[in-house]
Short mmCIF file of C-alpha atoms and ligand atoms in Angstrom, two decimals:
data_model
loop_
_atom_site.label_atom_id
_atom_site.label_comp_id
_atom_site.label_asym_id
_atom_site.label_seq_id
_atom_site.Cartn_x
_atom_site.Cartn_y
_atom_site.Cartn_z
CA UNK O 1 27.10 -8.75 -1.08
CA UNK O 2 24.64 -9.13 1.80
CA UNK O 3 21.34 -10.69 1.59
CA UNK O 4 17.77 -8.59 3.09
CA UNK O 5 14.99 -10.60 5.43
CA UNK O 6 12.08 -9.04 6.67
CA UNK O 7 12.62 -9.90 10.63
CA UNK O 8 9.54 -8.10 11.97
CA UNK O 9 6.28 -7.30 11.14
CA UNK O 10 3.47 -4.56 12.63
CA UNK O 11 0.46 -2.60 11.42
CA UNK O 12 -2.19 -0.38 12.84
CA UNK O 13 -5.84 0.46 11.52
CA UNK O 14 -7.74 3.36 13.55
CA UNK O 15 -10.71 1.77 15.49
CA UNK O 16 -13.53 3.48 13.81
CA UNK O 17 -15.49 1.02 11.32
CA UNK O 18 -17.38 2.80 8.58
CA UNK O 19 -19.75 -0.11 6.34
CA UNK O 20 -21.10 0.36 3.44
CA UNK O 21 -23.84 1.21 4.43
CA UNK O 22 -22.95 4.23 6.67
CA UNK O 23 -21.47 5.49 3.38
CA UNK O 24 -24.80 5.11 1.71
CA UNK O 25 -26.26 7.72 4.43
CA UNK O 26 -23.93 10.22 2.97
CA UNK O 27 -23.61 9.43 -0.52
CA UNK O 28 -25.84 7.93 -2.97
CA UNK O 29 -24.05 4.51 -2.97
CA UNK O 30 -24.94 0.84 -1.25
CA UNK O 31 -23.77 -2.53 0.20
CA UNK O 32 -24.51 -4.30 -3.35
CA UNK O 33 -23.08 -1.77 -5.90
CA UNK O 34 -20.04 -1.58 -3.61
CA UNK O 35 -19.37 -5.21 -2.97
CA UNK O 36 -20.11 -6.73 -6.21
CA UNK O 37 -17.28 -3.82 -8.30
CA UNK O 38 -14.98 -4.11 -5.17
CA UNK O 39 -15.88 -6.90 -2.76
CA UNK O 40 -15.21 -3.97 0.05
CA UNK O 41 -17.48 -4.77 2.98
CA UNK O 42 -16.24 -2.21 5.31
CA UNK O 43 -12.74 0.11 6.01
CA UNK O 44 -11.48 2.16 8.71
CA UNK O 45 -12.00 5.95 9.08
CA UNK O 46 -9.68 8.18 11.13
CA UNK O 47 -11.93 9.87 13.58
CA UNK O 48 -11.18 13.40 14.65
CA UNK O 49 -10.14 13.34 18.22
CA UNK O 50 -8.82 9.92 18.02
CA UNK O 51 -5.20 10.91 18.19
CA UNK O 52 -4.40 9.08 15.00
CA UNK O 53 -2.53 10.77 11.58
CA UNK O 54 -0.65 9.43 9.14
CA UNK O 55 2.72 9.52 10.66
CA UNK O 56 1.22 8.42 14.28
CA UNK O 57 -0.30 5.32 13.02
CA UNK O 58 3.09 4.48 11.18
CA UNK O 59 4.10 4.52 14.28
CA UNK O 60 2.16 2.42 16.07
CA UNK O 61 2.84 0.14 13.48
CA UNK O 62 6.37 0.46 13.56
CA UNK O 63 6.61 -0.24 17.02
CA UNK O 64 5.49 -3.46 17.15
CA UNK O 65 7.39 -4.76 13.99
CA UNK O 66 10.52 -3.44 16.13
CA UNK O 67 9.43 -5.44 19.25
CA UNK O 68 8.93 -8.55 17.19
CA UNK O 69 12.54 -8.12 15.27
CA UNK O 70 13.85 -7.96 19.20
CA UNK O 71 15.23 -4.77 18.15
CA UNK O 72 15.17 -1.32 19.75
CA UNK O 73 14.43 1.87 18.20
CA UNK O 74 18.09 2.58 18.07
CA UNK O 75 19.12 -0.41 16.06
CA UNK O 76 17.29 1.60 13.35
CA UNK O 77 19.71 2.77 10.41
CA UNK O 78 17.44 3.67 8.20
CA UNK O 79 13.73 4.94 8.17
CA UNK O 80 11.79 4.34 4.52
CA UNK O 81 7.84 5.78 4.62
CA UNK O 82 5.85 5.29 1.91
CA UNK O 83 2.45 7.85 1.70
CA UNK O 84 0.29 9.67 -0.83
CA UNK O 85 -1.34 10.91 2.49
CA UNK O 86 1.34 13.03 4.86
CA UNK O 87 0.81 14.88 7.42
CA UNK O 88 2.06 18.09 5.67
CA UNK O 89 2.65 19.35 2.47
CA UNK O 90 6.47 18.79 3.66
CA UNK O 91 8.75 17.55 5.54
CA UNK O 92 7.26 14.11 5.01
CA UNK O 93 6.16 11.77 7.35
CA UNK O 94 9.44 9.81 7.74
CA UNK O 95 11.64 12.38 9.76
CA UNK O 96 8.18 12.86 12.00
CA UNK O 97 8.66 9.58 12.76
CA UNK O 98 12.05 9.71 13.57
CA UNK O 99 11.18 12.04 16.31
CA UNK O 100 8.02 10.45 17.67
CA UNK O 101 9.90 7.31 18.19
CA UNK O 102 12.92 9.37 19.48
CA UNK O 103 15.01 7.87 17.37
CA UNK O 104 18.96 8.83 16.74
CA UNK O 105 19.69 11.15 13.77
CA UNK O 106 19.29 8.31 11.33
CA UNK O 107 18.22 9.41 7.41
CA UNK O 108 14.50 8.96 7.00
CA UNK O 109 13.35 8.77 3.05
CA UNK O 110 10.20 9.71 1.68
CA UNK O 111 8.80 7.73 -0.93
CA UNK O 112 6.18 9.02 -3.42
CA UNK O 113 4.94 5.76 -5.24
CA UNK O 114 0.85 5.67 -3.92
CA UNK O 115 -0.42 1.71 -4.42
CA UNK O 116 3.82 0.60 -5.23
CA UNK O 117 4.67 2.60 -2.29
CA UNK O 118 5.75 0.11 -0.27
CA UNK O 119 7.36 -2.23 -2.75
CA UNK O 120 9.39 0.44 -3.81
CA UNK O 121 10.50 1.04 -0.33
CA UNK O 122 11.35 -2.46 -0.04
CA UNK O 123 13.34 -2.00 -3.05
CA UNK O 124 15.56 0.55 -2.03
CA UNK O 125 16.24 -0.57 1.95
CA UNK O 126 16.85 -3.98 0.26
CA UNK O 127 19.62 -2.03 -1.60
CA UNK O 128 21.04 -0.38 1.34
CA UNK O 129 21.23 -3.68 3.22
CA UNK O 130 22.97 -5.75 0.11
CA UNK O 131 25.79 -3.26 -0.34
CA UNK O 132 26.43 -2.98 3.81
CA UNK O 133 25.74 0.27 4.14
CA UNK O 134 23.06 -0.77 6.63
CA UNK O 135 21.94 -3.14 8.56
CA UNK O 136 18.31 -2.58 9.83
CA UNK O 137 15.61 -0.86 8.09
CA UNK O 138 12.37 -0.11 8.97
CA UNK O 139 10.01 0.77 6.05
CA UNK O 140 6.69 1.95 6.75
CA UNK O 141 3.52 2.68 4.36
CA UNK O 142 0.82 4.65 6.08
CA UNK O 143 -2.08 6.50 4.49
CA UNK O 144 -5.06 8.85 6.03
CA UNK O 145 -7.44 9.00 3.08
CA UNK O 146 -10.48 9.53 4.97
CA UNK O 147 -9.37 13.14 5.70
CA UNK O 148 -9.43 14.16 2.10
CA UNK O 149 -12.24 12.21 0.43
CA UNK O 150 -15.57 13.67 -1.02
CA UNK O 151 -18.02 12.37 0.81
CA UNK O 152 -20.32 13.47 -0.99
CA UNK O 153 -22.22 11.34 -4.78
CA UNK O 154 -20.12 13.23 -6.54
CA UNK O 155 -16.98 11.50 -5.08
CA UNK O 156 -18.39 7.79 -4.77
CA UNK O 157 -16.65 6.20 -6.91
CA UNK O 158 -13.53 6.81 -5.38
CA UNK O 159 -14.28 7.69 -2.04
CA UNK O 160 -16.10 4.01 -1.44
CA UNK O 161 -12.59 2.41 -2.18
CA UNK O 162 -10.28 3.79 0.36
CA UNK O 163 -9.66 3.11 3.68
CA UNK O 164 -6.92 4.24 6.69
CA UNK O 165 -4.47 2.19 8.02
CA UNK O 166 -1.00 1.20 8.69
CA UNK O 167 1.95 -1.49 7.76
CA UNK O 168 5.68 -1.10 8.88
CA UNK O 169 8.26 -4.28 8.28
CA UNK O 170 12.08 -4.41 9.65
CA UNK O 171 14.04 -5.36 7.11
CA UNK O 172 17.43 -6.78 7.95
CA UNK O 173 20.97 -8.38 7.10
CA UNK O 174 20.41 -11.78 6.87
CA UNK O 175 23.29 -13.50 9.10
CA UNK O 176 22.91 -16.87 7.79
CA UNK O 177 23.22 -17.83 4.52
CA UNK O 178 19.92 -20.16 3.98
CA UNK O 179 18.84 -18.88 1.08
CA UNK O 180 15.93 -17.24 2.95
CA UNK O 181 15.13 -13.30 2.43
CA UNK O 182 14.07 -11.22 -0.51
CA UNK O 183 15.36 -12.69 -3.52
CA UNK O 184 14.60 -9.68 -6.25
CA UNK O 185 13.15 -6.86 -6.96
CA UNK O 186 11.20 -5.31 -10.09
CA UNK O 187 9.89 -1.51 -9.98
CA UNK O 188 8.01 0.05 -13.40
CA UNK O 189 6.58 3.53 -13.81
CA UNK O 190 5.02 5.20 -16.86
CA UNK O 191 4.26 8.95 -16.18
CA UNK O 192 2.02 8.89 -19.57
CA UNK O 193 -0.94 7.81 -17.64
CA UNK O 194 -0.67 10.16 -14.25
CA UNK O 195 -3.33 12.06 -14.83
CA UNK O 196 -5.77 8.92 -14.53
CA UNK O 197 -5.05 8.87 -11.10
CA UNK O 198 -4.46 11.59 -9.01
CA UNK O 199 -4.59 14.34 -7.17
CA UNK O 200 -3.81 17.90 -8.89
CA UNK O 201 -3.67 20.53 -6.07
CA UNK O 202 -2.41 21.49 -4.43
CA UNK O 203 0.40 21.70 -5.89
CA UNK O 204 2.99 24.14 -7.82
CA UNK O 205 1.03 23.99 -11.09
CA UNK O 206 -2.48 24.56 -9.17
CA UNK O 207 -1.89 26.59 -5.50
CA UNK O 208 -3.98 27.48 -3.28
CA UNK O 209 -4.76 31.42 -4.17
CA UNK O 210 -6.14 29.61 -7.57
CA UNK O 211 -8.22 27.15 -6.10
CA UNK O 212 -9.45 29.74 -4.23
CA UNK O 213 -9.99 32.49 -6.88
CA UNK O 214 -12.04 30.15 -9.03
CA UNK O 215 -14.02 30.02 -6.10
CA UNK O 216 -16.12 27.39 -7.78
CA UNK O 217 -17.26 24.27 -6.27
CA UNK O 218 -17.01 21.65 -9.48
CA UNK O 219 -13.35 23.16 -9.35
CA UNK O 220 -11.86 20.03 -6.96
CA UNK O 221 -8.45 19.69 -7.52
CA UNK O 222 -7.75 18.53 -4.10
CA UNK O 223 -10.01 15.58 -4.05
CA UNK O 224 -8.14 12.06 -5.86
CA UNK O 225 -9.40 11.68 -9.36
CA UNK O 226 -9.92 8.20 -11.15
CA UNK O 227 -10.84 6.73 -14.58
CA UNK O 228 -11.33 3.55 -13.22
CA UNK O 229 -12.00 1.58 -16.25
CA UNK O 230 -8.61 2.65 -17.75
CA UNK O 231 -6.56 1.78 -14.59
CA UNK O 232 -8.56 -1.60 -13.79
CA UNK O 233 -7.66 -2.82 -17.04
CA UNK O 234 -3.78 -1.71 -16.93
CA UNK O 235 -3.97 -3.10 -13.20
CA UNK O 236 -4.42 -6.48 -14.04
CA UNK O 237 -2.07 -6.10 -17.34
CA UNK O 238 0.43 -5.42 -14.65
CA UNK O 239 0.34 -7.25 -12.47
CA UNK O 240 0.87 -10.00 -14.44
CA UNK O 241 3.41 -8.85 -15.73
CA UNK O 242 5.77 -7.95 -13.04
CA UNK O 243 5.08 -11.75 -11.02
CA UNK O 244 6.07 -12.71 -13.97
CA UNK O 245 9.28 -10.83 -14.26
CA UNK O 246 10.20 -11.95 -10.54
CA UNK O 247 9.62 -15.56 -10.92
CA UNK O 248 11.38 -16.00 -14.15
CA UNK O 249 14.16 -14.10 -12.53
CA UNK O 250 14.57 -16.37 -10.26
CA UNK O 251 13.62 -19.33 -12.63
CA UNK O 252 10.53 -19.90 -10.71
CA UNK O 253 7.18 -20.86 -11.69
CA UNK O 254 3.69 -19.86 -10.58
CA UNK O 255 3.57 -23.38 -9.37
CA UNK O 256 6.57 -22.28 -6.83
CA UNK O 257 4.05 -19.59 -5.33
CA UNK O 258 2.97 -20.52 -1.59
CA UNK O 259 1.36 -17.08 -1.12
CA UNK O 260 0.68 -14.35 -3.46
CA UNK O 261 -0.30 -10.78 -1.56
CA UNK O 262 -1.52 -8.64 -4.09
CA UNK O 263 -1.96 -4.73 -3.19
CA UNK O 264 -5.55 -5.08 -2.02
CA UNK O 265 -6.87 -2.62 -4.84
CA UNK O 266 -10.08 -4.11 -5.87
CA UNK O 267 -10.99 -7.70 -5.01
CA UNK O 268 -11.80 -8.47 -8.85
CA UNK O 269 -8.15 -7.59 -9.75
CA UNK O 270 -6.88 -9.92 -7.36
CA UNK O 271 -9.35 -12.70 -8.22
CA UNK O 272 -8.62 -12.46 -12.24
CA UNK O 273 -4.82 -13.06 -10.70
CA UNK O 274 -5.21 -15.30 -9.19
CA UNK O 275 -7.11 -17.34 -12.20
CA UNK O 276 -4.13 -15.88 -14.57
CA UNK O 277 -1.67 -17.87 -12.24
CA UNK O 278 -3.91 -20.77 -11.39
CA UNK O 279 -3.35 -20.14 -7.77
CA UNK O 280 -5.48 -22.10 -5.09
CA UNK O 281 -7.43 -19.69 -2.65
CA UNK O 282 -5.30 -20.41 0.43
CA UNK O 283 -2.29 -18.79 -2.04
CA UNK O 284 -3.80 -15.73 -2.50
CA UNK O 285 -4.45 -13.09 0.58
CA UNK O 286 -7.17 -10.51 0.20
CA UNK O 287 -8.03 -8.72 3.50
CA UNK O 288 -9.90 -5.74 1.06
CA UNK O 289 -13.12 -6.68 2.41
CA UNK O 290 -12.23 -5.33 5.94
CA UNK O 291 -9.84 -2.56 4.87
CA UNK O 292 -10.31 -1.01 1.13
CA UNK O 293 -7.69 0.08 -0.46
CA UNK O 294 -5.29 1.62 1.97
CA UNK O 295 -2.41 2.42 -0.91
CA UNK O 296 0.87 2.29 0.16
CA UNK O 297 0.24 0.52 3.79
CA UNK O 298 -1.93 -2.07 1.80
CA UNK O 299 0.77 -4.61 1.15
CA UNK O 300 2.39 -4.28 5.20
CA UNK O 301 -0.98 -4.46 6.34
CA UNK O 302 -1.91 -8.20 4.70
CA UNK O 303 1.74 -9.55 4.88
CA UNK O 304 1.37 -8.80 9.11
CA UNK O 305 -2.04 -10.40 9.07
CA UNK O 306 -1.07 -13.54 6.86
CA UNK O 307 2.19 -13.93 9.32
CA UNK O 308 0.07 -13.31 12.05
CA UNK O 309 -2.52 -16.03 10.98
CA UNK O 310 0.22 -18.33 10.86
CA UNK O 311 0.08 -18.57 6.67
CA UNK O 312 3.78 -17.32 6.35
CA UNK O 313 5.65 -20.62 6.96
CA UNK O 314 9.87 -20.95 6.67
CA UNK O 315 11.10 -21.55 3.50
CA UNK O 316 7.48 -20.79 2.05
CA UNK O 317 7.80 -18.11 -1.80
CA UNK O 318 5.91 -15.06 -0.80
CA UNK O 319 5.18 -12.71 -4.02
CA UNK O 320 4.19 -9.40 -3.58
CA UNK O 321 2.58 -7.53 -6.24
CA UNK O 322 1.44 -3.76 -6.59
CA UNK O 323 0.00 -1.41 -9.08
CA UNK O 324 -0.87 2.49 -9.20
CA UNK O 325 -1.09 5.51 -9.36
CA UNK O 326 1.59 7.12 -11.48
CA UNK O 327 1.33 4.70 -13.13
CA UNK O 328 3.38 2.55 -10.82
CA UNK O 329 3.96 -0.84 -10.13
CA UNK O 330 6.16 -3.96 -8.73
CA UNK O 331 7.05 -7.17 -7.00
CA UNK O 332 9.05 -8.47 -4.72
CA UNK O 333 9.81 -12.19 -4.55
CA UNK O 334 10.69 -13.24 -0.92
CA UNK O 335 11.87 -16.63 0.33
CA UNK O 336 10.51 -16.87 3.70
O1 UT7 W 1 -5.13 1.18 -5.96
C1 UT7 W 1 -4.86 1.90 -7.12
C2 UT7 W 1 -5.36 1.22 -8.28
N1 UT7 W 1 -6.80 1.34 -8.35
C3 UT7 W 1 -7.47 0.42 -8.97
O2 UT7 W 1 -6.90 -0.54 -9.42
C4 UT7 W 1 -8.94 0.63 -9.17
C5 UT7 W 1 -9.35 0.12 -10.50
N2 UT7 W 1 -10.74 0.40 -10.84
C6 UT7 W 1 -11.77 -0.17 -10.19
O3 UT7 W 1 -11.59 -0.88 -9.23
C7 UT7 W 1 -13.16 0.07 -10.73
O4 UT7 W 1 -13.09 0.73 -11.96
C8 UT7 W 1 -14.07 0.87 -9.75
C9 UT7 W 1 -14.43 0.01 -8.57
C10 UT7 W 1 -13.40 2.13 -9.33
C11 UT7 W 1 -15.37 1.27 -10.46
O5 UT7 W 1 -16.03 0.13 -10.95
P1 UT7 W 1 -16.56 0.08 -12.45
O6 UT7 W 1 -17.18 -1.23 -12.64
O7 UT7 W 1 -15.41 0.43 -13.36
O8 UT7 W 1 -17.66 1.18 -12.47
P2 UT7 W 1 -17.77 2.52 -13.33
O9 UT7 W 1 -16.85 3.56 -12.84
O10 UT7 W 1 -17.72 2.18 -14.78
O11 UT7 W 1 -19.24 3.00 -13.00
C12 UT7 W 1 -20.39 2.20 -13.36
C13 UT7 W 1 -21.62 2.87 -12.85
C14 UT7 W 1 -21.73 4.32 -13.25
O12 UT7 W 1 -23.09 4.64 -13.48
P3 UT7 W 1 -23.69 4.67 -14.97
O13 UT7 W 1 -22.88 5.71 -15.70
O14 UT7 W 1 -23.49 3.30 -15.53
O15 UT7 W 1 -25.11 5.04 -14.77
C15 UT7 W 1 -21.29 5.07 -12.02
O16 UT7 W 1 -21.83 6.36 -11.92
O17 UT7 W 1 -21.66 2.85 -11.42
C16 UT7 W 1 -21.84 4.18 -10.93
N3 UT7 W 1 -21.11 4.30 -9.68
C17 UT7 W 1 -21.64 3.97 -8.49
N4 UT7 W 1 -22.86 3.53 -8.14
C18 UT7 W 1 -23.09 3.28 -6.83
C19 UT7 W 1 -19.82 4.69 -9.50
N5 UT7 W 1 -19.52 4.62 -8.19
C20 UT7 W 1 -20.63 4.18 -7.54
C21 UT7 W 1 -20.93 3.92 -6.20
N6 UT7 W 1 -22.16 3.47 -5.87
N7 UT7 W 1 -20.01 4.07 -5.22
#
């Protein structure tokens, strides 16, 4: 059985910076209300024209995690993208990246877990590598929530929360045997609770011709509903939980942490974490404050910027921790 290490790291956020209080121009919303439930200061916004999509800034994402592996794009086996957010309805995003990046006929695997998006893709490339079947993986989480947000008071308490970007990670067969690489995996669901976040149409059960029949504007099936209360409080039950489960898998405490990166869903979730595992600032990474929530590339988008900032050190226990939508959620325990 092989062993998994994450050998390069990449992400992308579009250019255009939208604060809180450009959203309060639009909505009836502002900087205090915003930053004191979310700590969000300000996220990025796809603007139209820009040249950016979902699957184009996976991409761009992608392409430098591949540079800094010293890989090229045809040492790729295995393509994992992780949205809530594609381009179209389907194919998914992964086999458009596939032929944006020109890449050989290699599988490409959508994955369908919002906020645990990416830990789930994790989860299965790190399968793939530990049986042989492949050797380099590139997993990618990439949303574009700005295009499908209400803008409007009606929408503000969701709409203030999300943001556009992108994360991509190589993942690869660890030659040496150092004990470095991902050490576990743990991935929960519990369908019970999917309608208290989500989007309904859409979709087979609510088409388009229906949507439009109603013709009535409270009808929004198409714009992300949340009960916020009810996932906030099953966020940080969680959580919890599932660090929990990795480090006593590998007979680890929360003392053992050297950085936790929490999907960046609300800054108070990660701070009553944090507090839960007695974890010194430096061991936690929030970069919500800059981004929102951007779902499934949350996670790819703080692990490149802690690496980047030099807080990923050899031998260092990186956890990383997601909940969702579905509901959803997981860790992965990494020995870097
Ligand atoms: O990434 C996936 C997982 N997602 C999460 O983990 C999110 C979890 N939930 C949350 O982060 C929080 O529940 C929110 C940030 C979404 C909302 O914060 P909250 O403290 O739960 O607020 P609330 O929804 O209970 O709303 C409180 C008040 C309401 O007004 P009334 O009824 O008290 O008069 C809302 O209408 O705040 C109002 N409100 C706003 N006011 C200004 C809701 N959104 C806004 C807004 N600006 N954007």
């Amino acid at each position: 059985m092989y062993t998994s290490k994450i050998i390069g790291l990449g992400s992308y956020v579009p250019e255009h910076i939208v604060t809180n209080d450009d959203l309060s121009k639009v909505m009836d919303t502002n900087d205090a209300w915003i930053q004191e439930r979310t700590g969000i200061k300000e996220r990025r916004h796809i603007k139209k024209g820009d040249g950016n999509s979902t699957s184009s800034m996976g991409v761009k994402a992608a392409e430098i995690a591949i540079k800094r592996a010293s890989l090229t794009n045809d040492d790729i086996d295995l393509i994992v993208f992780a949205t809530l957010s594609p381009d179209m309805y389907f194919p998914g995003g992964g086999v458009q990246v596939q032929n944006m990046m020109n890449m050989k006929t290699i599988p490409a695997l959508d994955v369908r877990n919002q906020c645990s998006g990416f830990v789930y893709g994790l989860s299965v490339a790190d399968q793939f590598i530990k049986t042989g079947m492949y050797k380099n993986v590139l997993i990618i989480g990439s949303e574009n929530h700005s295009g499908g947000l209400d803008m409007s008071t009606r929408g503000r308490s969701v709409s203030v929360i999300f943001g556009d970007g992108a994360g991509a990670v190589v993942l690869s067969r660890n030659e040496k045997e150092d004990g470095s690489g991902i050490l576990s995996t743990h991935l929960h669901s519990e369908g019970a609770h999917a309608k208290e976040l989500c989007v309904e149409g859409p979709s087979m059960e609510c088409w388009v011709p229906e949507i439009i029949a109603k013709n009535d504007k409270e009808f929004t099936p198409y714009y992300a509903h949340m009960n916020g209360q009810f996932v906030f409080k099953n966020a940080v039950v969680r959580f919890s939980e599932v660090i929990n489960e990795g480090l006593e898998a590998n007979k680890l405490q929360a003392t053992d942490i050297d950085m936790l990166i929490p999907h960046q869903a609300n800054l108070r979730i990660s701070q009553f974490i944090q507090k839960q595992f007695k974890l010194a600032d430096e061991k936690v990474y929030n970069n919500i404050q800059k981004y929102g929530n951007t779902t499934a590339a949350s996670i790819p988008i703080a692990l490149t910027e802690a690496w980047e900032e030099g807080k990923l050190k050899e031998g260092d226990l990186v956890v990383l921790a997601a909940f969702g939508s579905g509901f959803t959620w997981g860790s992965t325990i990494i020995r870097w």
